[in-house]
XYZ file of C-alpha atoms in Angstrom:
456
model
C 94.512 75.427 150.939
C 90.953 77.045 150.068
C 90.518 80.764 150.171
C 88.092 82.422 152.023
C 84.538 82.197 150.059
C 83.696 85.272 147.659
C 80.060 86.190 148.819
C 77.780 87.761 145.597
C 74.159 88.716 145.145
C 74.315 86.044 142.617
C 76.444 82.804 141.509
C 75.720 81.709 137.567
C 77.171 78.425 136.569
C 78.183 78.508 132.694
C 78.944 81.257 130.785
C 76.490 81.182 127.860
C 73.643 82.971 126.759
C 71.359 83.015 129.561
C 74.905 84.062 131.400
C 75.546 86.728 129.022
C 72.074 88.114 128.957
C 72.018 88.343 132.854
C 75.629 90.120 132.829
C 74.191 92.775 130.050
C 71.634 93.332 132.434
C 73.358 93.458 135.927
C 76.365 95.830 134.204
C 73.327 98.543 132.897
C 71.447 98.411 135.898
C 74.815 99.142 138.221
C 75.757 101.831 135.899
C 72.903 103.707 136.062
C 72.839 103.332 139.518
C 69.719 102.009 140.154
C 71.036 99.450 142.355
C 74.209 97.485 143.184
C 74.800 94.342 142.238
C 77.192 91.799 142.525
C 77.400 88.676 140.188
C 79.998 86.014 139.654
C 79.417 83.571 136.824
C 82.298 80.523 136.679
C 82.512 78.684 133.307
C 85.006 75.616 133.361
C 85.591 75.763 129.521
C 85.246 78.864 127.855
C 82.666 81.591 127.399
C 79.943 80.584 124.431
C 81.489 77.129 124.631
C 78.339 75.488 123.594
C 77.931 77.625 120.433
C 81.498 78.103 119.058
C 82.445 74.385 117.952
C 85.056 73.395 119.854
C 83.559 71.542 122.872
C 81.265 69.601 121.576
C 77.239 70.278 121.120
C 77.937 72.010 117.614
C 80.408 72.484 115.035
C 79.998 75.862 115.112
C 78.602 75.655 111.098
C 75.471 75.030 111.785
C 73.077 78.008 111.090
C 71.403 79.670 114.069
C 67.482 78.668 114.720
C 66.636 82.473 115.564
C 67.779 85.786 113.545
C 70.992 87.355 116.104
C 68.496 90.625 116.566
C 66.858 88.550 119.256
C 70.207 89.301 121.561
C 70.566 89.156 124.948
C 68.391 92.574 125.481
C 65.159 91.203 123.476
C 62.052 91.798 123.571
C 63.461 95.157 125.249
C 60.017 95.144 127.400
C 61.121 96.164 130.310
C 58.956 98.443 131.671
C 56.511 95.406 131.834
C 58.816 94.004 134.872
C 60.260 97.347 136.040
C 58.204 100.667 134.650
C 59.674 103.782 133.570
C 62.664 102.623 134.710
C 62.601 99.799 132.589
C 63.043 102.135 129.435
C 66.006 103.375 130.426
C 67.761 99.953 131.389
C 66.749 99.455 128.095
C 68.105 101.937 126.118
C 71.579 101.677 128.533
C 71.473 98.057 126.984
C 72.099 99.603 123.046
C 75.500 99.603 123.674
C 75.553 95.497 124.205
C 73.321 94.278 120.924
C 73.828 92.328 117.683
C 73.486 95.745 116.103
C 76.305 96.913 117.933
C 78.938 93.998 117.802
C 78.605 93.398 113.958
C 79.422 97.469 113.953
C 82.856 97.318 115.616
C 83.507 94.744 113.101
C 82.492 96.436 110.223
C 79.930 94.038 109.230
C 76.495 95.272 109.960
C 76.484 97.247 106.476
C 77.081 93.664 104.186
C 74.563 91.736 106.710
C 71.974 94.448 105.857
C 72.085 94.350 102.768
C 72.469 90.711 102.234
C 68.997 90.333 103.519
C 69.948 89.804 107.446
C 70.625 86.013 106.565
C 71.044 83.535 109.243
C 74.383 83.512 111.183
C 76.167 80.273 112.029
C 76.473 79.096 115.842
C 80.080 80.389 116.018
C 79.288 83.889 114.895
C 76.521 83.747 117.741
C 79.464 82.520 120.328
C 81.416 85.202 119.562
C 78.984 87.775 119.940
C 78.131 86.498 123.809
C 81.564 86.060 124.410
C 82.109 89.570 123.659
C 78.956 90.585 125.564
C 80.724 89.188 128.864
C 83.833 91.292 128.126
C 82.056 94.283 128.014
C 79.846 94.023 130.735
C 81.947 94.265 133.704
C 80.355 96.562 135.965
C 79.457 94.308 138.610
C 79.834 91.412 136.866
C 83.098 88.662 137.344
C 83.669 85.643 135.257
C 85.619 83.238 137.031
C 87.561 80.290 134.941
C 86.872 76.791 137.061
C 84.665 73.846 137.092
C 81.555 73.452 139.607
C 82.463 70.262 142.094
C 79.822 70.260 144.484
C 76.877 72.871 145.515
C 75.428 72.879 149.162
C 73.928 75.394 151.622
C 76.191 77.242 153.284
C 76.072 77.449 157.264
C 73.465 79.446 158.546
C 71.457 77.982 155.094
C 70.775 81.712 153.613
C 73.710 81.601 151.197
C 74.325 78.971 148.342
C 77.778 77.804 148.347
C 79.871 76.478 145.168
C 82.881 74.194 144.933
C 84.894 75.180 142.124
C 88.428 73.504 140.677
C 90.256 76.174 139.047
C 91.292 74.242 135.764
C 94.835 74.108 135.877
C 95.431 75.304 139.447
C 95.259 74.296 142.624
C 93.615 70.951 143.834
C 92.074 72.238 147.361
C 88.659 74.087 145.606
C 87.846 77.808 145.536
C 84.536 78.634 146.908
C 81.563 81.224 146.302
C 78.923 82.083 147.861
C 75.473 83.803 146.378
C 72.436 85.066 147.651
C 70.715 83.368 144.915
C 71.916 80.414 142.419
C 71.326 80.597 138.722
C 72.335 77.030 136.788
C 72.522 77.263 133.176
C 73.963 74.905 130.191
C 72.164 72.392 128.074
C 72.456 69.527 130.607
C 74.260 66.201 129.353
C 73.178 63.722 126.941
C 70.012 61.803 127.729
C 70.266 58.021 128.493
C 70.799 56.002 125.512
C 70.438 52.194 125.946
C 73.512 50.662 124.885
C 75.615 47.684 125.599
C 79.253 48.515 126.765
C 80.599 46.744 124.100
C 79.254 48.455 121.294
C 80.757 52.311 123.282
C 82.846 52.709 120.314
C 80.502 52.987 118.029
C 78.099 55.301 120.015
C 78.086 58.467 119.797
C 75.773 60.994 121.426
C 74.896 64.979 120.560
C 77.683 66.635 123.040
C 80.331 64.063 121.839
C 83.761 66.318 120.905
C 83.132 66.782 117.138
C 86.792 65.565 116.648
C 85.283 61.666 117.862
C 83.772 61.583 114.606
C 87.106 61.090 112.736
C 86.431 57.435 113.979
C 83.983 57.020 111.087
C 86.530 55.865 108.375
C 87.062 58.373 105.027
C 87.230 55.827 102.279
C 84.193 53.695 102.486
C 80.999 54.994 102.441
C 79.778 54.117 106.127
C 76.507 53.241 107.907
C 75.421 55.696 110.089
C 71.941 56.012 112.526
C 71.123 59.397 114.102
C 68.555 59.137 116.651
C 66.332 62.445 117.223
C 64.319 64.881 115.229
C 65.371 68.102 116.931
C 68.161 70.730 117.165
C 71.027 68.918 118.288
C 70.053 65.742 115.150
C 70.414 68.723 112.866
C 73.560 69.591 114.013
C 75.202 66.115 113.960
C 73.587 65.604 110.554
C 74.672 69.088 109.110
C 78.547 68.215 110.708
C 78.789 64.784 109.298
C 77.749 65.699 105.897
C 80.419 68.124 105.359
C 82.643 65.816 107.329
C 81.768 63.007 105.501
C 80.171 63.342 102.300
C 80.180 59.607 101.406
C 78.571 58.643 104.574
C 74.844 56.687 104.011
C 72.983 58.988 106.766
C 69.523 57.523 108.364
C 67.417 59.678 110.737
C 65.228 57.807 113.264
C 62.605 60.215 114.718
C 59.115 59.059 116.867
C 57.626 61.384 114.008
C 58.360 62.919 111.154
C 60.209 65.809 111.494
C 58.217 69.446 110.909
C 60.426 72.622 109.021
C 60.588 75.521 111.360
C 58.283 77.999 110.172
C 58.075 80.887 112.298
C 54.704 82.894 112.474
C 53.713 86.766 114.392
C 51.939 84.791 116.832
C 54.816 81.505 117.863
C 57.398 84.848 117.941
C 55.029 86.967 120.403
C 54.316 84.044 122.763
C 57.977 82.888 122.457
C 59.175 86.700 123.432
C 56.557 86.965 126.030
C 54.408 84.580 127.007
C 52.653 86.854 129.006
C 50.551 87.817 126.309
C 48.274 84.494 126.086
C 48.792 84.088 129.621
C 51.180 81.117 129.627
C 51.110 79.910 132.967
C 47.369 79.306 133.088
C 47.092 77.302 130.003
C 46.271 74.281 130.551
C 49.712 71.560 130.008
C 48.393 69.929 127.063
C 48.093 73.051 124.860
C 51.282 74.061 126.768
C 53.242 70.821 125.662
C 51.625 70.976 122.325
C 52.861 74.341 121.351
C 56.527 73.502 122.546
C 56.466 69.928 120.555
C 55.198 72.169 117.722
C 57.255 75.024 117.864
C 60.126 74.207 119.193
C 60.958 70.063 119.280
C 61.270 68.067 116.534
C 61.334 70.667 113.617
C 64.102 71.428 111.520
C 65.783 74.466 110.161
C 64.178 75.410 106.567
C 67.306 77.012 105.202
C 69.013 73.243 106.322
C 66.269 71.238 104.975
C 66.961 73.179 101.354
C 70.623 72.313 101.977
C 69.658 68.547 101.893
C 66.694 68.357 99.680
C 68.770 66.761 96.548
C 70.477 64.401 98.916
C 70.577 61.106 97.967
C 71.733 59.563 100.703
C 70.196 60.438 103.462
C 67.011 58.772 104.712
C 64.345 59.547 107.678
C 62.649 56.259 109.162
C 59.555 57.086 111.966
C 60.102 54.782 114.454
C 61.303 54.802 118.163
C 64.868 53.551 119.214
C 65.010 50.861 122.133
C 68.410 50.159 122.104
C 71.631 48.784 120.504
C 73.818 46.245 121.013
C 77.355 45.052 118.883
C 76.835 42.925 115.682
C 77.433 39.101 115.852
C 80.555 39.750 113.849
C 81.578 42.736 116.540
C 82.126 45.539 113.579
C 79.105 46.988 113.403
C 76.040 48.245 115.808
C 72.572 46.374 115.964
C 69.971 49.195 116.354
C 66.499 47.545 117.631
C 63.777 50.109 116.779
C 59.838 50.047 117.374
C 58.161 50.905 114.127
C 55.153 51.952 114.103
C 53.939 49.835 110.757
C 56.140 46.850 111.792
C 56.336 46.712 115.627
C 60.308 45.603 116.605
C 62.996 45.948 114.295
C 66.469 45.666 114.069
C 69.011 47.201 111.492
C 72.696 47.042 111.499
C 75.144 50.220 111.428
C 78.904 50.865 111.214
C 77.775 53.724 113.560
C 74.734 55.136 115.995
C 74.455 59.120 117.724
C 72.482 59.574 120.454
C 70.292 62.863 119.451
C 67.710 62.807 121.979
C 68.050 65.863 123.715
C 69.680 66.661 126.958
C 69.045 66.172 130.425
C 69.764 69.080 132.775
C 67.868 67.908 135.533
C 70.217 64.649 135.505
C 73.329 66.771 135.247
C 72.205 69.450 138.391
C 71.579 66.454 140.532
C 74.858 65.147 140.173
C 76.218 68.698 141.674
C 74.327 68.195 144.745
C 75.026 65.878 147.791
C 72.023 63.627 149.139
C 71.455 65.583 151.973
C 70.932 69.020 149.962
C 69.012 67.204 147.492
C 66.877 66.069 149.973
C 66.129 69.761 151.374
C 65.450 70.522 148.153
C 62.690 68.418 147.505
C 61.329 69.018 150.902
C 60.641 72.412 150.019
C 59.443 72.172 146.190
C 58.128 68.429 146.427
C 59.457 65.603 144.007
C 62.228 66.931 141.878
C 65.027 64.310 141.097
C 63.156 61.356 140.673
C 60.093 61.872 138.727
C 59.187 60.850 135.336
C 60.197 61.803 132.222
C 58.047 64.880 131.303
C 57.208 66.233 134.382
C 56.409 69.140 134.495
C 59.517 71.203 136.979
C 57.980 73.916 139.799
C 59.361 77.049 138.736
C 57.656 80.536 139.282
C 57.969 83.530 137.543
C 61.297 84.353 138.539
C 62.428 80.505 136.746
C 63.114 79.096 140.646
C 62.358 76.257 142.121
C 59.172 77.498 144.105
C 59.362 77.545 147.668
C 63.187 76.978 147.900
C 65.182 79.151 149.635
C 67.839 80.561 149.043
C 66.383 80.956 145.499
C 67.368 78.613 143.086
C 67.065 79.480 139.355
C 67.059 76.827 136.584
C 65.881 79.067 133.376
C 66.438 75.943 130.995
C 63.826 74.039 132.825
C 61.065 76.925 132.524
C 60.000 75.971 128.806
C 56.665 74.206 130.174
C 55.918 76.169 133.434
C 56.790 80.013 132.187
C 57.057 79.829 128.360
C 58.987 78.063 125.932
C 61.412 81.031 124.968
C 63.455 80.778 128.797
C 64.583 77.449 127.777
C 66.406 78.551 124.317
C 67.293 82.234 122.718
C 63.979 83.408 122.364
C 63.635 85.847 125.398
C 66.667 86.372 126.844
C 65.693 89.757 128.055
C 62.875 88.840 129.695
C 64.814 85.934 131.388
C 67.441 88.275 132.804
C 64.594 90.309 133.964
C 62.798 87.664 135.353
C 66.008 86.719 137.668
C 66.803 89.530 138.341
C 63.181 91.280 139.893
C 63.321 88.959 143.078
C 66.755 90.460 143.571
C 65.957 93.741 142.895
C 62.898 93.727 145.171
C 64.999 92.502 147.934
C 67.763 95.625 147.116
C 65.228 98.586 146.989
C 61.500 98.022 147.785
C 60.157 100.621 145.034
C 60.988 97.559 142.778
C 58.694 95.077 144.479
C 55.154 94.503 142.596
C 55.706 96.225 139.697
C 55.854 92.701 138.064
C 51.758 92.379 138.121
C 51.329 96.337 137.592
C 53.288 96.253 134.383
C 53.054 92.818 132.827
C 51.175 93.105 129.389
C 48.592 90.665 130.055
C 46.528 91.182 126.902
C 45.568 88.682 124.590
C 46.894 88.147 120.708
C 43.707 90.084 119.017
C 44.302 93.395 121.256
């Protein structure tokens, strides 16, 4: 049987970064004493799983996009959100940065003085993972998987169906004041016949799929996408397989990643060229810009001299098995030679991620429909849309409040939906809250918020 509900000030499915930054956050803030706060986060693989290379997403190798000083306390702003008090939740935070972690392992000294290089995607894992052991005050990580999410009776609590992994089958459940959904979504739909499955494979596939792709021949292989997760199947497979004939298929040529004062200040607080009242064409244009479809400079070096890898600009429509059934047929739009086709031993899906798709599949009709009777359209609307989130990255208008930070990117800025701000993120959940827990916290949000321009 089920045991009675846990009831917290706030539920966060998936223990990553945006987890981690929160927990940093609600562990300071409770130790100071500024307020109590309960949180429960429930992660049904393992803390950092996205980043550490066992789960799929990354192999871990890949080199991070941002420098690790951008932690889970950066831009360390807030007094902007929470005045004079936000100094000293800031300086409670020192304990819980990069700085700190590469200390205790007696690395900070060699990364200095190497020139604070990049650090690979597993070194970042393990630095959040230790984050959520240390912050504890407050704060409980809970090992299950997230069945179902509804309302619970009486509608002012958020309740969560969770299957311990390994235990029991009758669910645990939670309850939260407020609901914060995190993780990168699942794969975006990929046109595909079912016969050709086995030769598909798409950016959160388990890296150990890939020893499919035989070692003595030098295979065909087709990664769709020109973004993050096309880098990281392209950086795995080359080490993986460094006979394999690579070809990149991207709507555009892909753009390095060259990062500037003014994409880092709008990124760590968009705030400052007042984000939210841009209008969405500049908005979309920064992001595609800035943060889709570029590629890692210090990877792009690592495959300049490589002969066989090739980028092709054209848009995949779908793929189907060859006549001869060992091989795919990739059809592709081209934008010099309209419809295409070209045969692969192989094909990833690199698209991107839908987390939209994967929330909705949490939720039961009828709570979906509630949903959308409070926000408007949600589950349903076109690619691209932009998602109603206000400042505090929830749905607007829903209540109990439901946070979905990795949907923010368009609405509030584009650093809430990667690493860029995770301060301000866990600030920006968290002031709601607060508000609610001791009034002296309410408003300071439009007192405080830098709202000057990039000249000042």
């Amino acid at each position: 049987m089920s045991t009675s509900p846990s009831d917290s000030d706030i539920l966060v499915v998936g223990a990553g970064a945006k987890a981690a930054a929160l927990a940093a956050k609600v562990h300071t803030i409770n130790t100071l004493g500024l307020a109590e706060i309960s949180m429960t986060v429930i992660e049904k693989t393992e803390p950092a799983a996205s980043w550490l290379g066992r789960n799929g997403m990354t192999s871990g190798e890949e080199p991070l996009a941002i420098p690790p000083i951008k932690d889970v306390g950066f831009p360390y702003q807030s007094s902007r959100q929470f005045g004079a008090r936000g100094d000293e939740i800031d300086a409670a935070l020192l304990p819980l940065t990069w700085q700190r972690f590469a200390m205790e392992r007696h690395e900070y000294a060699t990364w200095v003085n190497s020139g604070s290089p990049s650090v690979l995607h597993r070194d970042y894992g393990t630095y959040l993972g230790w984050v959520l052991e240390q912050a504890t005050e407050g704060v409980t990580l809970y090992d299950g998987r997230v069945t179902e999410v509804s309302l619970a009776d009486g509608q002012d609590r958020w309740q969560v169906e969770v299957a311990e992994r390994g235990g029991p089958q009758d669910p645990e459940r939670h309850l939260g004041r407020s609901l914060v959904l995190t993780g990168p979504g699942i794969h975006r739909h990929f046109p595909h016949d079912p016969e050709v499955e086995s030769r598909v494979f798409h950016c959160d596939s388990r890296r150990e799929e890939f020893a499919r792709v035989p070692d003595h021949e030098a295979a065909e292989i087709a990664i769709v996408g020109g973004g993050e997760s096309a880098l990281s199947a392209l950086v795995f497979l080359r080490d993986l397989k460094p006979e394999a004939r690579l070809t990149i298929y991207t709507p555009t040529l892909p753009l390095s990643r060259g990062e500037s004062f003014l994409e880092n200040r709008v990124f760590a607080d968009p705030d400052n060229v007042d984000w939210e009242h841009l209008d969405i064409e500049t908005r979309r244009d920064f992001i595609k810009h800035c943060d889709r479809g570029v590629f890692d400079q210090t990877v792009l070096a690592r495959i300049a001299d490589d002969d066989h890898l090739s980028f092709v600009c054209g848009r995949a429509i779908h793929v189907s098995l060859a006549v001869d059934g060992e091989g795919a047929l990739l059809e592709f739009d081209s934008p010099a030679e309209g419809m295409l086709s070209q045969r692969y031993d192989f094909v990833i899906n690199c698209t991107g991620f839908d987390l939209l798709r994967q929330i909705r599949g949490l939720f039961p009709d009828a709570v979906r429909d509630q949903v959308e009777e409070q926000c408007g359209p949600l589950w349903d609307g076109p690619p691209k849309t932009e998602v109603p989130l206000g400042r505090g990255l929830e749905l607007e208008g829903v209540r109990p409040r439901l946070h979905i930070p990795g949907l923010g990117g368009l609405r509030q800025g584009p650093g809430f939906a990667n690493l860029g701000s995770l301060g301000l993120l866990a600030n920006r959940v968290l002031q709601p809250l607060l508000s609610e827990l001791d009034p002296s916290f309410a408003g300071l949000s439009e007192t405080m918020d830098d709202k000057s321009l990039l000249l000042d």
